[in-house]
Coordinates of C-alpha atoms in Angstrom, one line a residue:
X1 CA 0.0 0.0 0.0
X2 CA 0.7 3.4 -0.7
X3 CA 1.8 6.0 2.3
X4 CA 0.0 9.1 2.5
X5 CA 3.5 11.1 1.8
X6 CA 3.8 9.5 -1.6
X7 CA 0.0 10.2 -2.6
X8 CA 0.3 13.8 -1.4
X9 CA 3.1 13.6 -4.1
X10 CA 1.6 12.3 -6.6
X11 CA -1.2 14.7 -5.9
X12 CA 1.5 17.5 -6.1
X13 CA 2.8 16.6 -9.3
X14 CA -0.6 16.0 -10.9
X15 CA -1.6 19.7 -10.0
X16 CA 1.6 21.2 -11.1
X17 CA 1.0 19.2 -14.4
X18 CA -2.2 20.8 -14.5
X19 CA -0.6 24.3 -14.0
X20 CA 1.8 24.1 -16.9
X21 CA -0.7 22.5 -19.3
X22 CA -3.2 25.5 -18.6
X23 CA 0.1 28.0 -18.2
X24 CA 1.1 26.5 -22.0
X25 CA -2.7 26.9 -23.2
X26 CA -2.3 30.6 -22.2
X27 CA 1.3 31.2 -24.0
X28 CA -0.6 29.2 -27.2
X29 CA -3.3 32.0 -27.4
X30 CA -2.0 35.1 -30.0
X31 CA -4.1 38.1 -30.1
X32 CA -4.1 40.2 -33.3
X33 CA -5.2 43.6 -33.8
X34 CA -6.7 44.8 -37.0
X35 CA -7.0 48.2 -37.7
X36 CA -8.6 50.2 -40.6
X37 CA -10.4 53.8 -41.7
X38 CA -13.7 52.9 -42.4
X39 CA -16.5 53.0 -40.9
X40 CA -18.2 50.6 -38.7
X41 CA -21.3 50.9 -40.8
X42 CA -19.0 50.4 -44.0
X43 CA -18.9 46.6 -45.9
X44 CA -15.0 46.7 -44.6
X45 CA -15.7 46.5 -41.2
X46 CA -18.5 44.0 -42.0
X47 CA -16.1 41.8 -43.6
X48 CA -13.8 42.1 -40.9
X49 CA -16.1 40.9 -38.9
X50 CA -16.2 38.3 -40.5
X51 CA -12.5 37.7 -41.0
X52 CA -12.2 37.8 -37.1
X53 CA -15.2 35.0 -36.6
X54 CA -13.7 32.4 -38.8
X55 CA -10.2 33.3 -38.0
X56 CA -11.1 32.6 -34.4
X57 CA -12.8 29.3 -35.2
X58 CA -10.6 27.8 -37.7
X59 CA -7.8 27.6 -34.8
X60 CA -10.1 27.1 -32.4
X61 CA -9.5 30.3 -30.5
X62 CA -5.5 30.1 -30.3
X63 CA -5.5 33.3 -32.7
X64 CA -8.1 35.9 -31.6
X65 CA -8.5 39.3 -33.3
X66 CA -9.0 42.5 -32.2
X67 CA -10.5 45.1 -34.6
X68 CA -10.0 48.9 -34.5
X69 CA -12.4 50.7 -37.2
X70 CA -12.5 53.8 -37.7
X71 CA -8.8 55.5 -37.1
X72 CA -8.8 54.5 -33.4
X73 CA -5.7 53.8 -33.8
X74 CA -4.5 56.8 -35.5
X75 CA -4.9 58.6 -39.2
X76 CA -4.3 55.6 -42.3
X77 CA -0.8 56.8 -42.9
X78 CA 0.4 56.3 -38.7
X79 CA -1.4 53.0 -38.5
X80 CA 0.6 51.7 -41.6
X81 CA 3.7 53.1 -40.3
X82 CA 2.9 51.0 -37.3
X83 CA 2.1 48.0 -38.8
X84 CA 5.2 47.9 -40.7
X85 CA 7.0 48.0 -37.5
X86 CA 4.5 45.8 -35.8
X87 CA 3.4 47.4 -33.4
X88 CA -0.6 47.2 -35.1
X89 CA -0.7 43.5 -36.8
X90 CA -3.3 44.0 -39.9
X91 CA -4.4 47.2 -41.7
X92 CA -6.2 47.9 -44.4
X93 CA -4.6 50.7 -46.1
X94 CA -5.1 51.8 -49.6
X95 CA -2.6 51.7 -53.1
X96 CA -2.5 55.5 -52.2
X97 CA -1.0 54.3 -48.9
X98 CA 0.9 51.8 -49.9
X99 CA 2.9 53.4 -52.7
X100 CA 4.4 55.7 -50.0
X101 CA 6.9 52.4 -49.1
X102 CA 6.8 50.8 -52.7
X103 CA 6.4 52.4 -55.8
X104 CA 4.9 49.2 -57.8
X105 CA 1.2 50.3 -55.6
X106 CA 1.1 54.1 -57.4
X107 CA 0.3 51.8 -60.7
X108 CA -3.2 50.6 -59.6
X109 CA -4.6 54.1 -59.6
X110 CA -3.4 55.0 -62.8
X111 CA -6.4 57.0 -64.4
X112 CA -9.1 54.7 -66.7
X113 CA -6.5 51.7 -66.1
X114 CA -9.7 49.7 -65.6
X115 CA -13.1 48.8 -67.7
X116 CA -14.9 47.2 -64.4
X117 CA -14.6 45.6 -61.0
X118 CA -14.2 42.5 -62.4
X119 CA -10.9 43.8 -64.9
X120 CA -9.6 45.0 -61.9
X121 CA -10.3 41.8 -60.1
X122 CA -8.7 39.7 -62.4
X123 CA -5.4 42.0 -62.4
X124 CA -4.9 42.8 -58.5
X125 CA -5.6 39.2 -57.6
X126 CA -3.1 37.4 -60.0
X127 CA -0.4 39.3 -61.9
X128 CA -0.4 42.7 -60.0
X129 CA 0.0 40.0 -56.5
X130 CA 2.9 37.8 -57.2
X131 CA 4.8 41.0 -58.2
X132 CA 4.4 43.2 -55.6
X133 CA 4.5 41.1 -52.7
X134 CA 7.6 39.5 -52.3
X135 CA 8.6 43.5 -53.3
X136 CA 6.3 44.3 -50.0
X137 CA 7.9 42.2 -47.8
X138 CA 11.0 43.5 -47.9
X139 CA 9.3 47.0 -46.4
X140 CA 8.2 44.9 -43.5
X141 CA 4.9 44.2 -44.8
X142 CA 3.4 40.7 -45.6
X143 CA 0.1 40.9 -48.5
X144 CA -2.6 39.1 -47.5
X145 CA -5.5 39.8 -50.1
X146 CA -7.1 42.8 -51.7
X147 CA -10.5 43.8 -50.9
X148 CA -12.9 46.7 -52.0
X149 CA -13.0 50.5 -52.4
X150 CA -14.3 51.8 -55.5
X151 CA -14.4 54.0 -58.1
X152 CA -14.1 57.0 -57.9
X153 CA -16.8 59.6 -59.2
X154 CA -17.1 63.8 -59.1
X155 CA -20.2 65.5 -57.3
X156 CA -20.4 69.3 -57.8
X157 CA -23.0 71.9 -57.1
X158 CA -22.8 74.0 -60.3
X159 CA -23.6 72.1 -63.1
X160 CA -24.0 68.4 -64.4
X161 CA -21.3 66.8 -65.8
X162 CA -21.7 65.2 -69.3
X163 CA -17.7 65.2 -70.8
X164 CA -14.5 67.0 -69.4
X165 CA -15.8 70.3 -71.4
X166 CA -17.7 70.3 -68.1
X167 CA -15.0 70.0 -66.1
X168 CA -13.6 73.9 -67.2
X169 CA -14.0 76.1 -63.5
X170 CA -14.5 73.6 -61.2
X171 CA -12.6 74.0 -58.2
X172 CA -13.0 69.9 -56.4
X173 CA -11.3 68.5 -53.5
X174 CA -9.2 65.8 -53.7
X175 CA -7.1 63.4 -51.1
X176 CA -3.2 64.4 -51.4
X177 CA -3.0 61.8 -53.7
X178 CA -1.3 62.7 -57.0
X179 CA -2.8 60.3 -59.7
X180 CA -6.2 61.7 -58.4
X181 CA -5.3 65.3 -58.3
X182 CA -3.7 64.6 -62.2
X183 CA -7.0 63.1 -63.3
X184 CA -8.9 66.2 -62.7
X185 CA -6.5 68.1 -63.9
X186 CA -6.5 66.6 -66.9
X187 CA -10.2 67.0 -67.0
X188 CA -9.6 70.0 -66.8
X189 CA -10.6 71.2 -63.2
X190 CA -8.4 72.9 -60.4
X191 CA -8.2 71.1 -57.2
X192 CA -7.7 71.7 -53.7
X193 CA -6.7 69.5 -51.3
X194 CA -8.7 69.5 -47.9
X195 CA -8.7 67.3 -45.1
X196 CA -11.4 65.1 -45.5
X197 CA -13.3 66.3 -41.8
X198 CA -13.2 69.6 -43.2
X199 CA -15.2 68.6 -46.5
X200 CA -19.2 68.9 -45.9
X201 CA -18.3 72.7 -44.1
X202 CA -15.8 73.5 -47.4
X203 CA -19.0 72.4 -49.7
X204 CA -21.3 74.5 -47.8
X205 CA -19.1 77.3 -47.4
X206 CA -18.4 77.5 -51.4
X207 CA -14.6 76.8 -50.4
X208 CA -14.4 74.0 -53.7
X209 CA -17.3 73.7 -56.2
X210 CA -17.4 69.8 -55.7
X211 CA -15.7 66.8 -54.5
X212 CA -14.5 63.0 -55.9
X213 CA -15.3 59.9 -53.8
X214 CA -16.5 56.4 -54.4
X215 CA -20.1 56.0 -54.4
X216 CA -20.1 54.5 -50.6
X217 CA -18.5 57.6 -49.1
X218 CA -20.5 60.0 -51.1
X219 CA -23.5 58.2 -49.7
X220 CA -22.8 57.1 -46.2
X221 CA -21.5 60.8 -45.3
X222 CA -24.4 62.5 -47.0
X223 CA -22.0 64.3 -49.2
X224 CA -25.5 64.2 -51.9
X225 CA -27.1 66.0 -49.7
X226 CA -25.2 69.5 -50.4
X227 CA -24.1 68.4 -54.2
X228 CA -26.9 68.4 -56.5
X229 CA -25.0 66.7 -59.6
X230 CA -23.1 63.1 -59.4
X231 CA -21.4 61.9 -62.1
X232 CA -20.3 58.5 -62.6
X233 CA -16.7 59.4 -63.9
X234 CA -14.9 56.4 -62.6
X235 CA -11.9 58.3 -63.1
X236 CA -9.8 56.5 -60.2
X237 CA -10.1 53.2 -59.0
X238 CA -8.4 51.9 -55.3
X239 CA -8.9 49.4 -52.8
X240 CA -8.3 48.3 -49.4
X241 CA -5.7 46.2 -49.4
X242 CA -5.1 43.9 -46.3
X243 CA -1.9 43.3 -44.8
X244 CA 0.1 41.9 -42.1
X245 CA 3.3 43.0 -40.2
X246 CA 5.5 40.8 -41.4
X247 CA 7.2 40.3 -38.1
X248 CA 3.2 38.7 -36.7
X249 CA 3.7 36.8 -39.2
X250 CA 6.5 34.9 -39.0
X251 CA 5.7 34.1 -35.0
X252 CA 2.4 32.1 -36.5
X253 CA 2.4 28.3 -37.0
X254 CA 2.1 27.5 -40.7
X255 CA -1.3 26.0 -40.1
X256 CA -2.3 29.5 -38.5
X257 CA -1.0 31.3 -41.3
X258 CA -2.5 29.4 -43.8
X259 CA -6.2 30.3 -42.1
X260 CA -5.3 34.3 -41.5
X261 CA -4.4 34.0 -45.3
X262 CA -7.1 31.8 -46.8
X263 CA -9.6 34.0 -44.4
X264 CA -8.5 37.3 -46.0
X265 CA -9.2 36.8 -49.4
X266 CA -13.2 35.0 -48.2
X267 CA -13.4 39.0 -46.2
X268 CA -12.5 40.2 -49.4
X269 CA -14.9 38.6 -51.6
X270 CA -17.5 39.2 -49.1
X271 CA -16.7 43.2 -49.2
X272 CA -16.5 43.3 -52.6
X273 CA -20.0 41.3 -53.0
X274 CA -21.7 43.8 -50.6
X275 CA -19.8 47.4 -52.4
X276 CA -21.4 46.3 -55.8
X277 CA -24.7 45.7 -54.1
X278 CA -24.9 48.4 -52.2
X279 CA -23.8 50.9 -54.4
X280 CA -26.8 50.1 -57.0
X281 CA -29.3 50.7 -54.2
X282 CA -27.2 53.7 -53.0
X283 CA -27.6 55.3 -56.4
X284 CA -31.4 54.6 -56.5
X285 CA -31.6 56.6 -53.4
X286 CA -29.7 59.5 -54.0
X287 CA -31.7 59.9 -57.6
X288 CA -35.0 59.4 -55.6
X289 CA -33.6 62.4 -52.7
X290 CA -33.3 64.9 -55.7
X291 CA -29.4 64.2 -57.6
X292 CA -29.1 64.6 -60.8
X293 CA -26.9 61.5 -61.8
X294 CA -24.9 61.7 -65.3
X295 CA -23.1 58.9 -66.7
X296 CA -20.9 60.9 -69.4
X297 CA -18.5 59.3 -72.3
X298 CA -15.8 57.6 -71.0
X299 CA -13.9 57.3 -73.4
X300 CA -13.7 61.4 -73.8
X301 CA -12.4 61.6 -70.5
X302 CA -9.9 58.5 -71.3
X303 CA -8.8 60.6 -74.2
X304 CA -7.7 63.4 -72.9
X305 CA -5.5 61.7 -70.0
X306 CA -2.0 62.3 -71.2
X307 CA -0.9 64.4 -68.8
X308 CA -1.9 62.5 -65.9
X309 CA -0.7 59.5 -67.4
X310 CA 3.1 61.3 -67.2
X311 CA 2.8 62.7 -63.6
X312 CA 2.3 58.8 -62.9
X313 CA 4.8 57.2 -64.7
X314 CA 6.9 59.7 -63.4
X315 CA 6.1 59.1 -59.7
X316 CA 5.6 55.3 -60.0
X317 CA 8.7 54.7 -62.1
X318 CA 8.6 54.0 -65.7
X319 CA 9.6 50.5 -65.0
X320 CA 6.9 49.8 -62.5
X321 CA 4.5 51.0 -65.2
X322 CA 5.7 49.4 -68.0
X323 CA 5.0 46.3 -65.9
X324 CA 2.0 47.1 -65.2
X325 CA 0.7 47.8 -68.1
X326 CA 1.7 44.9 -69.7
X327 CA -0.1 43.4 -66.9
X328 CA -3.3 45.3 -68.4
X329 CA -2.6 44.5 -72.2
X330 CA -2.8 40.4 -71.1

């Protein structure tokens, strides 16, 4: 028989087995924060939401994520700067962002480079990946998948807009993002560049004539409702792009990688489902509230693009957009 010292040991050694198997269960757990601009109304935060859910599940909870909408964790460009660094795991920043650490990203919102979603699609997802993110990488940054953002379109309060004729004496805001401002400047517009939060007082005030935004933006901050003309330009396109610190990522098991990754591009196919719905119905209501909606000649605003089409080779590189538009002509 036993003695009660030696059970009392066993008993001991049990417990303490216990300890370190719950202490080890702890250490397994990695929490992830995801951080992005939008909304939380907006289809990115929905599809991060849905990125977190099966994330979670698929490794059955030992990578949980936290999300940050919104800019609670800073403006776009500070939250990129710290997820390169790794300090923020994931972000969602745009090409806009992106092409401020590699130059290959200033391609994608090239003026008229795309005929639809889908064109873009097709390009971003296959040839446009495998070249720019092993380039990515080396700036600390790991490419997960590319999601949604839009297209791009001009509201103004003066007149509708049926070709770039219209255009002439428009004073529109634009981001501080060049192939934007040398789209409607090749239109023939001036722009000013004004801090988004400033925008709907700038409108009302008669500081710019007009503004460019997808169709989301324009809608979901009411911008149609002191513009009385939309039109569907499409001069821009740019996403939200998602990406991980590449330092998070190498501390993940491959198994846990492959779900973050596989994860990313099901978010992404969900936002884009839920932009091209909504934007349909977003329309529909902002004709019904009163906007006069054009959809001009594309192809006149294509033609007279030169211009812009130099100031972005010339910041992109002539290289990177040689690449990439062979990428196009494919």
């Amino acid at each position: 028989m036993q003695s009660k010292p030696y059970r009392r040991l066993v008993r001991l050694a049990l417990a303490a087995g216990m300890a370190l198997s719950v202490c080890a269960a702890a250490q397994a757990k990695t929490t992830l924060k995801l951080a992005h601009f939008a909304a939380e109304s907006h289809p990115a935060h929905t599809a991060a939401l849905q990125f977190k859910k099966n994330v979670e599940a698929r490794t059955n909870g030992e990578v949980m994520i936290e999300l940050y909408p919104a800019n609670q964790l800073g403006s776009p460009p500070d939250q990129l700067e710290q997820t390169t660094v790794g300090v923020i795991d994931m972000n969602l920043p745009t090409q806009g962002a992106l092409d401020k650490y590699e130059k290959a990203f200033a391609t994608v919102m090239t003026p008229y480079a795309f005929a639809s979603y889908a064109d873009a699609h097709r390009v971003l997802d296959g040839p446009f990946y495998d070249w720019v993110a092993p380039r990515l990488e080396k700036k600390g940054l790991v490419l997960l998948s590319t999601w949604e953002y839009g297209f791009r379109n001009v509201t103004n309060s003066r007149r509708p807009i049926d070709g770039p004729q219209d255009m002439k004496g428009l004073k529109l805001r634009t981001p501080p993002e060049l192939q934007i401002i040398a789209a409607l400047e090749a239109a023939g517009a001036s722009t000013a560049q004004i801090a988004f939060p400033e925008l709907v007082a700038a409108l009302n005030q008669g500081v710019v004539d007009g503004q460019e935004n997808p169709i989301g933006v324009i809608y979901h901050f009411k911008l149609h409702e002191v513009q009385k003309h939309l039109a569907l330009t499409q001069h821009v396109y740019n996403s939200m792009t998602h990406v991980i610190s590449r330092s998070t990522w190498q501390k993940l098991k491959p198994e846990q990688q492959a779900a973050v990754r596989e994860e990313s591009r099901s978010a992404g196919l969900l936002m884009r489902k839920l932009v091209a719905e909504q934007e349909a119905d977003e329309l529909a209501r902002m004709e019904a509230a009163g906007v006069a909606i054009t959809r001009p000649d594309i192809a006149k605003f294509r033609a007279v693009m030169q211009p812009a089409y130099d100031r972005v080779s010339a910041y992109a590189g002539k290289e990177n957009m040689k690449t990439f538009l062979d990428m196009l002509a494919k």
